[in-house]
XYZ file of C-alpha atoms in Angstrom:
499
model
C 124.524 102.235 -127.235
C 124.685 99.100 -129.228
C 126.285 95.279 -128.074
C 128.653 94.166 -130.451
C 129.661 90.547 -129.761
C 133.075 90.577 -131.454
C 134.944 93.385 -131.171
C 138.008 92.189 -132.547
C 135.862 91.808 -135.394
C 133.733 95.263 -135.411
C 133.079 96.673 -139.050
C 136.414 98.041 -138.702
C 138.081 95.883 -140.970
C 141.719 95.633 -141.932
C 143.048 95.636 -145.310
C 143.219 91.516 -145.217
C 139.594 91.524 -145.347
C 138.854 94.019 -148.339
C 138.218 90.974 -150.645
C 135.543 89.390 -148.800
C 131.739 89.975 -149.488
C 129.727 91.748 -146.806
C 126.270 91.313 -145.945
C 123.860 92.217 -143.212
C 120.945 90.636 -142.121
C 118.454 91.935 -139.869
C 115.590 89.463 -137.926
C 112.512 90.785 -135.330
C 112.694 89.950 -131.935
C 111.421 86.367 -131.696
C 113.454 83.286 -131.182
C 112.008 81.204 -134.331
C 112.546 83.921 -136.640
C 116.269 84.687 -135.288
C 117.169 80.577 -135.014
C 116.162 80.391 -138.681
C 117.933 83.527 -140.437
C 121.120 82.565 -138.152
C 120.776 78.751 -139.739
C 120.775 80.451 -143.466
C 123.787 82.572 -143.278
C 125.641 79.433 -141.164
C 124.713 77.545 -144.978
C 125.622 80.915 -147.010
C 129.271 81.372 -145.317
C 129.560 77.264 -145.115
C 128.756 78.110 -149.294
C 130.825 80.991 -149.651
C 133.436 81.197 -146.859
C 135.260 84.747 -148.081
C 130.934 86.104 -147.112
C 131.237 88.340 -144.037
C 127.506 88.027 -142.395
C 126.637 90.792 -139.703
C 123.574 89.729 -137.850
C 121.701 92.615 -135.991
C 118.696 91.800 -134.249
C 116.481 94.343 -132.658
C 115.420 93.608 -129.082
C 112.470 94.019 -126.593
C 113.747 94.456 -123.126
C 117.020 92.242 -123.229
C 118.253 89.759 -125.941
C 116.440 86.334 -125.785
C 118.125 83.767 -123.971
C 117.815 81.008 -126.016
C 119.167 83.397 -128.704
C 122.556 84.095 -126.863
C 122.728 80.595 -126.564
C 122.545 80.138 -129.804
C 124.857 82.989 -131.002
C 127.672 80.761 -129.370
C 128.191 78.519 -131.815
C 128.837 81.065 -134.984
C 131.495 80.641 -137.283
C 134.161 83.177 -137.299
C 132.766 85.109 -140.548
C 129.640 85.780 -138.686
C 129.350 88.814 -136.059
C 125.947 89.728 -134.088
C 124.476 93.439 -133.129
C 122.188 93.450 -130.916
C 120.315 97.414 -131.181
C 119.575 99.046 -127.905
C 116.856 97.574 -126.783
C 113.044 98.725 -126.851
C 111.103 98.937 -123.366
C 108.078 96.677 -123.386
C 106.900 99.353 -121.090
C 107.038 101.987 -123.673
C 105.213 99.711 -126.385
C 101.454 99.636 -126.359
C 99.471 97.656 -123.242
C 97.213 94.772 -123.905
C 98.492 94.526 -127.682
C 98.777 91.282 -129.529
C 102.176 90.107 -129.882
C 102.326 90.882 -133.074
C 102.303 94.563 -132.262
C 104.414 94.386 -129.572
C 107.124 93.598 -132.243
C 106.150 94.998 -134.935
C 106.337 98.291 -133.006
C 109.355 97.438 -131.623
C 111.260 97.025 -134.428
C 110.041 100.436 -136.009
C 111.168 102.272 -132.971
C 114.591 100.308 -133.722
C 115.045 101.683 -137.500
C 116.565 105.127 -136.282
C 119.592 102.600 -134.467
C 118.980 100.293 -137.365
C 120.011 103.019 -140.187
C 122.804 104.860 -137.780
C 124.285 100.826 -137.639
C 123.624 100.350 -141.643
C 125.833 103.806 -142.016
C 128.781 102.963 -140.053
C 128.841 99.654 -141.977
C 128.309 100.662 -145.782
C 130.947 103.677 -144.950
C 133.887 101.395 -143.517
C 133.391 98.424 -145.531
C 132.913 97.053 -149.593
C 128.997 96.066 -148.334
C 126.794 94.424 -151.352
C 123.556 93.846 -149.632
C 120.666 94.227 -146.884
C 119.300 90.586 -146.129
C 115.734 91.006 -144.146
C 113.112 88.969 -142.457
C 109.555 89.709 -144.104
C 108.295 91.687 -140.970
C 111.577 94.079 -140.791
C 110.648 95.590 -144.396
C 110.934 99.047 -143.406
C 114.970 98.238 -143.049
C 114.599 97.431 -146.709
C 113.266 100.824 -147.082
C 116.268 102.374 -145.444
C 118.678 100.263 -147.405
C 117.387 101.057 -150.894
C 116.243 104.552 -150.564
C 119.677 105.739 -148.454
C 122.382 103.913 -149.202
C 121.510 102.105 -152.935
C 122.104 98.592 -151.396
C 120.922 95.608 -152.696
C 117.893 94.570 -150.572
C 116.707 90.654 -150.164
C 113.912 89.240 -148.086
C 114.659 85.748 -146.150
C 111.502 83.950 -145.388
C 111.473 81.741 -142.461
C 108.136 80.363 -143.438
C 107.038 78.298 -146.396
C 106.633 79.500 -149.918
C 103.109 78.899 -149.856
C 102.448 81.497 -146.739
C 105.586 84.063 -148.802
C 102.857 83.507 -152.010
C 100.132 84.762 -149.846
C 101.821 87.606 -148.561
C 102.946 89.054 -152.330
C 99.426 88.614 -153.518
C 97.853 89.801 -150.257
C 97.018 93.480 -151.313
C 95.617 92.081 -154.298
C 93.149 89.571 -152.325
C 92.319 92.328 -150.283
C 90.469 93.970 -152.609
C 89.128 91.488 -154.246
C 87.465 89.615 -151.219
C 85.385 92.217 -149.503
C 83.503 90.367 -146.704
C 85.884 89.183 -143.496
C 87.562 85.947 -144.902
C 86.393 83.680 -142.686
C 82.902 84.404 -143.576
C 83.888 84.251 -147.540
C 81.711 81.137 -149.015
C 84.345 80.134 -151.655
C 87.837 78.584 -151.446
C 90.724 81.226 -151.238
C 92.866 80.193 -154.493
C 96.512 81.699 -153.922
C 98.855 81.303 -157.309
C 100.775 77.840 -157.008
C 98.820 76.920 -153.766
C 96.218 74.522 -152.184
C 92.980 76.245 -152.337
C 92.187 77.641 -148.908
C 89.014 77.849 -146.529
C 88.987 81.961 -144.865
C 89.451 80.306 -141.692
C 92.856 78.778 -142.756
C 94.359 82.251 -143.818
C 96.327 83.390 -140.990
C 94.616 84.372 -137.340
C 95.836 88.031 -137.703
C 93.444 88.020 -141.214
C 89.935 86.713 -139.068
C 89.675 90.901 -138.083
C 90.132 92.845 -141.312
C 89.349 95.835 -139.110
C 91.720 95.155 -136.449
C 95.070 96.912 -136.645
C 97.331 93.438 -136.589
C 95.959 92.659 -140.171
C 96.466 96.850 -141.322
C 100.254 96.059 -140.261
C 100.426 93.090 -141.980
C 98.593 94.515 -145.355
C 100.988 97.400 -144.993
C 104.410 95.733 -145.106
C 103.103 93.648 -147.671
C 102.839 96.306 -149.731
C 106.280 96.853 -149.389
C 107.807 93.366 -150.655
C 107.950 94.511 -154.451
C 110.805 97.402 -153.003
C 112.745 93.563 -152.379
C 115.398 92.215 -155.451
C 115.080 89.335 -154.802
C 113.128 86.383 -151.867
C 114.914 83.901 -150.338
C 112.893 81.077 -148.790
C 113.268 78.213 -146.345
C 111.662 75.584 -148.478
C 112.789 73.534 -150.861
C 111.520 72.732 -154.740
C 110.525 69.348 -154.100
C 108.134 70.093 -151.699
C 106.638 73.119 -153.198
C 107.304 72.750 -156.914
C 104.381 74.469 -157.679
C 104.755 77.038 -155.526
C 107.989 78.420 -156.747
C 106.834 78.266 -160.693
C 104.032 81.017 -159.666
C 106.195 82.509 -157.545
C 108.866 83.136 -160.636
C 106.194 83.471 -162.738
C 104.862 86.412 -160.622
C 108.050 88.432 -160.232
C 108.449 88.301 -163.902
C 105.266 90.223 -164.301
C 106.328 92.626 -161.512
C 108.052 95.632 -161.564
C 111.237 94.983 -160.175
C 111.884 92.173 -163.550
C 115.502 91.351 -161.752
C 113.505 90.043 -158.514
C 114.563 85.944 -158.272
C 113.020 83.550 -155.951
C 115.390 81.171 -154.143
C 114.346 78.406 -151.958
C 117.228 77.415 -149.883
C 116.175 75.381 -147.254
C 115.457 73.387 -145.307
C 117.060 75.460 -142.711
C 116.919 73.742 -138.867
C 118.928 74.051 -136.075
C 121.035 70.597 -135.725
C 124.085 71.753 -133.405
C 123.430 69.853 -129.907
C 124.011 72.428 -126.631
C 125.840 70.710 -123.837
C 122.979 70.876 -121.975
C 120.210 69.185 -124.599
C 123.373 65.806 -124.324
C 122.784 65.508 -120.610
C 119.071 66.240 -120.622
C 116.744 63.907 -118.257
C 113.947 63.483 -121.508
C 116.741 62.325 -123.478
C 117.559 59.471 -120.870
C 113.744 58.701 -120.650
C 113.751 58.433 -124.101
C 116.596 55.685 -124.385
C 114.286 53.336 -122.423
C 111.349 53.217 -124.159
C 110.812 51.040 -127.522
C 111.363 52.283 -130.760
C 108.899 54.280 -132.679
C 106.622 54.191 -129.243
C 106.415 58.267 -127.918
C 104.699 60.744 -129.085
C 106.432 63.891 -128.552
C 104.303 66.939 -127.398
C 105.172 70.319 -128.247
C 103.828 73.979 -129.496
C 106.931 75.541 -130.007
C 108.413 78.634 -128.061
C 105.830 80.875 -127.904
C 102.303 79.255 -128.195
C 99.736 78.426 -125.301
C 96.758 76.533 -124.313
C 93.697 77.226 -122.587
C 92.924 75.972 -118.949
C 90.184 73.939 -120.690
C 92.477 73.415 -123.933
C 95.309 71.952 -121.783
C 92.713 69.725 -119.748
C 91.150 67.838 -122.830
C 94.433 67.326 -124.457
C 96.035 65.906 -120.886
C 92.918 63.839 -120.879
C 93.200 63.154 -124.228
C 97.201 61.660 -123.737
C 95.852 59.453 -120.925
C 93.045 57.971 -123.019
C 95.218 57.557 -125.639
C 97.176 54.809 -123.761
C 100.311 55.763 -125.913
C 103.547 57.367 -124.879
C 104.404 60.908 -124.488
C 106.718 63.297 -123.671
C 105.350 66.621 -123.499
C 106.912 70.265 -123.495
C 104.262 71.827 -120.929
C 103.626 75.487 -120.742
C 101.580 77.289 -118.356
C 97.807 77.903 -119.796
C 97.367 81.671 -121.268
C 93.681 82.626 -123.259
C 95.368 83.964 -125.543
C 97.286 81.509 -128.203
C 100.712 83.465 -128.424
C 100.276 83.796 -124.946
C 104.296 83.002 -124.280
C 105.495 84.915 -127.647
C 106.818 87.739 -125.840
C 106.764 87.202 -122.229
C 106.516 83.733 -121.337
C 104.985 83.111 -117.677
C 107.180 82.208 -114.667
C 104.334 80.040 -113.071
C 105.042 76.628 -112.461
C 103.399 74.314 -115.681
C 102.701 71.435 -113.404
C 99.778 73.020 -111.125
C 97.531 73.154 -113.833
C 97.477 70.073 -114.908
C 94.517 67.768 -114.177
C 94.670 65.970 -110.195
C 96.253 62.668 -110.801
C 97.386 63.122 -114.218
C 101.142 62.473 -113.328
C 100.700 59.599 -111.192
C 98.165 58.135 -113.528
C 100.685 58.202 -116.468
C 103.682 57.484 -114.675
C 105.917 55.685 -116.545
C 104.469 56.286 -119.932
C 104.495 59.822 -119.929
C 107.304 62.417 -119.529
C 106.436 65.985 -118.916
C 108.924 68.914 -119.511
C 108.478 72.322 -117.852
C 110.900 74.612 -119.272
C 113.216 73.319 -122.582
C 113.626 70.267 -124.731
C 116.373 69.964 -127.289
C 113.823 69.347 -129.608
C 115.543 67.641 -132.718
C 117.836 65.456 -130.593
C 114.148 64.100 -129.441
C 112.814 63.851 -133.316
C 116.131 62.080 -134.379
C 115.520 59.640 -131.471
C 114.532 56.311 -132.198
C 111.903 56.124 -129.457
C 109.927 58.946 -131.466
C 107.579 58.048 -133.668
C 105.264 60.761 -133.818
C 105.217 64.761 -133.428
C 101.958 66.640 -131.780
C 102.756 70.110 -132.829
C 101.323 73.828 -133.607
C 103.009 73.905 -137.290
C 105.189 76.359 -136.814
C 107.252 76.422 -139.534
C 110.716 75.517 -137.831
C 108.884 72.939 -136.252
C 107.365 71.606 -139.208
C 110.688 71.679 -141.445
C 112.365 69.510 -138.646
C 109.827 66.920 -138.387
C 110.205 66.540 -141.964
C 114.265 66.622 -142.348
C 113.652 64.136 -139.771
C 111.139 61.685 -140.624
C 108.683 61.862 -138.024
C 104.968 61.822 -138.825
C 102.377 64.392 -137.240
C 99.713 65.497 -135.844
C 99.160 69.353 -136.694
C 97.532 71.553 -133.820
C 98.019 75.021 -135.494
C 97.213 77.784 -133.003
C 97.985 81.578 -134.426
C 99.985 83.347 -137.294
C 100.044 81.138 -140.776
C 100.327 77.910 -138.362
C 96.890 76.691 -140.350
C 97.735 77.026 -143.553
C 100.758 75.018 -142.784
C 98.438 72.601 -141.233
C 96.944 72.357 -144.400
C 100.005 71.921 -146.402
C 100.648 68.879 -144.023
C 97.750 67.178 -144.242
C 95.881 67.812 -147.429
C 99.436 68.564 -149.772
C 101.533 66.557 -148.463
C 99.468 64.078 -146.544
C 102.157 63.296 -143.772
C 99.723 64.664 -140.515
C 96.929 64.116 -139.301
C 94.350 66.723 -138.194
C 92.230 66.724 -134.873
C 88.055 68.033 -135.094
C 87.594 71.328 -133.093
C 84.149 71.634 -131.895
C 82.222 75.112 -131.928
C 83.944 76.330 -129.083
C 87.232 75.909 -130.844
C 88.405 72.746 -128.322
C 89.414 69.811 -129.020
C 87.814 67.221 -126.953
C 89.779 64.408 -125.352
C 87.734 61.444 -127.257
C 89.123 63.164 -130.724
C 92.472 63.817 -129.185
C 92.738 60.490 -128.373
C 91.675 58.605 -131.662
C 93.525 60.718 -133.786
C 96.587 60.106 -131.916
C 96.006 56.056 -131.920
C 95.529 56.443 -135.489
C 98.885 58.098 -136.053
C 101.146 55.620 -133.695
C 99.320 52.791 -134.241
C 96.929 52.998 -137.197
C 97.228 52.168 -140.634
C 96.765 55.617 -141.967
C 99.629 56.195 -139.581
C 101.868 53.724 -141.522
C 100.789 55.212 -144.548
C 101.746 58.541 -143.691
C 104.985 57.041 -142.438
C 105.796 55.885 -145.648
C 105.006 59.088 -147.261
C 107.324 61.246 -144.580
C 110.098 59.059 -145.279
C 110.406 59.753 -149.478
C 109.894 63.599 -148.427
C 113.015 63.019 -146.047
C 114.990 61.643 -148.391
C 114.037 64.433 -151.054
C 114.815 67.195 -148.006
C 118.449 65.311 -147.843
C 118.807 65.503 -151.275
C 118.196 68.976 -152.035
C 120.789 69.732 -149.355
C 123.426 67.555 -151.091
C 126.176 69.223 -152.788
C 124.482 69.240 -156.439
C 120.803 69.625 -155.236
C 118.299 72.059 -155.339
C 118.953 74.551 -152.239
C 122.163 74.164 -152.570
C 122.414 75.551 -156.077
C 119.946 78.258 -155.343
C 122.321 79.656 -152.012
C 125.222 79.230 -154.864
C 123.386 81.266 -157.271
C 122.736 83.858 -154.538
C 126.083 83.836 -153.306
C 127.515 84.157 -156.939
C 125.098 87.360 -157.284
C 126.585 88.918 -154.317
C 129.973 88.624 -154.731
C 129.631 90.004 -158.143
C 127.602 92.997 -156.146
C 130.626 93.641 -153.852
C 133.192 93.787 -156.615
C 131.386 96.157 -158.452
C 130.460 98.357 -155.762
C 133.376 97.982 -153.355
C 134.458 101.289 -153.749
C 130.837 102.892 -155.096
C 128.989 102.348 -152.125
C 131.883 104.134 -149.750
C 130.394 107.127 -151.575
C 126.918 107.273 -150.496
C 128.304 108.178 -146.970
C 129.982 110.942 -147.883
């Protein structure tokens, strides 16, 4: 049983449409991974509008609400699938997140190939487009049905350059990573402390990094990586990157950096929104906006030193709040349906009243970075997060909690030098006197002004490879260009794999 959103437009096309160029792309089931391959085929058909994009996502319990919401703006060219969806009950107990999904989208590739079938046999189809963690799809793809198989990275090309060389590293570093005494050099990257490399990667016996060194192993099956960066931000990234796939096997496989991809459309409900009218009273460049994204958590004692930490700060906030979870991807999943305000310190509200604005469910988060009130960005470095405080010119302060979050924490502040970087102590907490000073130093300070300066040229270059001749822009062409070429030669060749 599968949820088709347009019926009217199902892969049962009519003879009108036996020009245009068909695609699929296929996400996991987590809101910043869906937001960001539904913002790259919005640029692809925007690119090429005769592309027909059909977006299946596979699901864990029901489809995300902030995903339907999203889903409502779509263009006409673009359908959804949602595949029936996976019981969390039936997934494993007590598993990290990234299990849960990983899991649950392998128990989705029997709906996932039946779908893939009923689309290559009704329509000209030239290609599979997959997030990095749905791999197995490309799998299916290739070895069935002979399509064309991409991989869209919703991350940076510096984390995609890890991944590729990962299987490599592994067996050339053979203590845990954390522990290893020398920096980790990844082609066309910063060099990297262990403890930087992703949080799955700290366990090289647990069975989150296995998964992860598994589908790895499976990126070379790709033709070609598509990435949500662009070249003037990692230049040097995306020469190694070529440079590797050269040496590879697969010597067609091209590298495309296409972004940067963010969400910009403004829901009727972010234009009415009670932070947004807090904002338009305070002073310009004056709040610092607060947030780790849609799935990350704090500790009790976390969320105390940082609450602390805004109060000593004496600056102005407005902070996305979540309930406190031990674990960092805590809300990932399953966020928690206890109220955000009870664990916040006694007094903390009335203390800060006026200066601070707390938020306990949603925030239309780049109608608050595009404000003029907003002159700095607390955030986990997520990459979604990271690409819009960029497009948008608003210096940060990185906070990375799981996944490749450090590493882009790194790019931030030691590459690109537009964030600064709170001291952890032993305990892994960040204290409220360290909190405090490092946000002065970013709203107020002169490093802060420095950094401001700096975020402002890597705006304007994230503008200009957007424009019409720039970089991203030319690489989605190129990729278009491929695929239509794909679906005119195989427009008829692929109806016979079916039969």
């Amino acid at each position: 049983y599968i949820y088709v959103s347009k019926p009217e437009e199902s892969p049962n096309r009519t003879d009108s449409m036996a020009k245009t160029t068909n695609i699929a792309v296929v996400s996991i089931p987590a809101f910043s991974h869906q937001a960001s391959i539904v913002g790259f085929c919005k640029r692809l058909v925007h690119l090429h509008d005769h592309f027909h994009v059909t977006c299946i996502f596979p699901t864990i319990d029901a489809p995300i609400p902030a995903t339907l919401a999203m889903l409502e703006s779509l263009p006409s060219n673009i359908d959804y699938t949602f595949l029936p969806p996976v019981q969390k009950q039936d997934l494993p107990q007590n598993a990290s997140s990234l299990v849960l999904v990983q899991t649950a989208v392998s128990y989705s590739m029997p709906s996932f190939r039946d779908l893939l079938r009923s689309l290559v046999s009704t329509t000209s189809f030239a290609a599979l487009v997959a997030d990095p963690f749905t791999n197995e799809a490309v799998e299916i793809a290739k070895g069935e049905f002979n399509l064309l198989s991409y991989i869209y990275f919703p991350i940076s090309a510096m984390t995609m350059s890890l991944l590729l060389h990962l299987p490599k590293l592994h067996q050339q570093v053979l203590c845990e990573y954390k522990d290893h005494k020398e920096a980790i050099q990844i082609p066309g990257c910063l060099p990297l402390q262990g403890h930087d490399l992703p949080s799955d990667f700290q366990d090289r016996s647990c069975v989150d990094y296995e998964l992860i060194l598994q589908r790895c192993k499976r990126l070379p099956l790709a033709d070609g990586f598509l990435v949500n960066s662009f070249y003037e931000m990692e230049k040097g990234t995306l020469e190694a990157l070529q440079e590797h796939c050269k040496g590879s096997n697969n010597n067609n496989s091209c590298v495309y950096l296409v972004g940067p991809i963010i969400q910009t459309e403004q829901s009727s409900e972010s234009k009415g929104s009670e932070c947004v009218r807090w904002l338009e009273k305070q002073r310009p460049n004056s709040v610092l906006y607060v947030s780790f994204g849609s799935g990350c958590t704090l500790s009790q004692q976390q969320l105390n030193e940082l609450a602390f930490g805004l109060e000593l700060s004496g600056q102005n906030f407005l902070w996305v709040l979540k309930a406190p979870n031990d674990s960092a991807d805590g809300a990932y999943v399953v966020a928690s349906n206890d109220d955000p305000l009870k664990f916040l310190p006694n007094g903390f509200l009335e203390r800060t009243k006026g200066r601070g604005f707390v938020v306990t469910s949603w925030a239309p988060q780049t109608q608050i970075l595009s404000h003029v009130s907003t002159g700095g960005f607390l955030t986990h470095c997520g990459w979604n997060s990271a690409l819009e405080s960029i497009v948008l010119g608003v210096p940060m302060v990185t906070w990375p909690l799981f996944a490749e979050q450090r590493m882009n924490a790194v790019l931030l502040t030691e590459g690109l030098k537009v964030a600064l970087r709170p001291k952890f102590n032993e305990n892994g907490v960040a204290e409220r006197e360290e909190i405090a000073k490092v946000i002065k130093g970013l709203m107020v300070g002169e490093e802060g002004n420095e950094i401001r300066e700096r975020i402002e040229k890597i705006k304007d270059a994230a503008a200009d490879a957007l424009k019409e001749d720039g970089s991203s822009t030319k690489a989605l062409y190129q990729f278009g260009t491929q695929m239509e070429n794909v679906g005119k030669c195989l427009s008829y060749s692929l109806m016979e794999v079916t039969k």
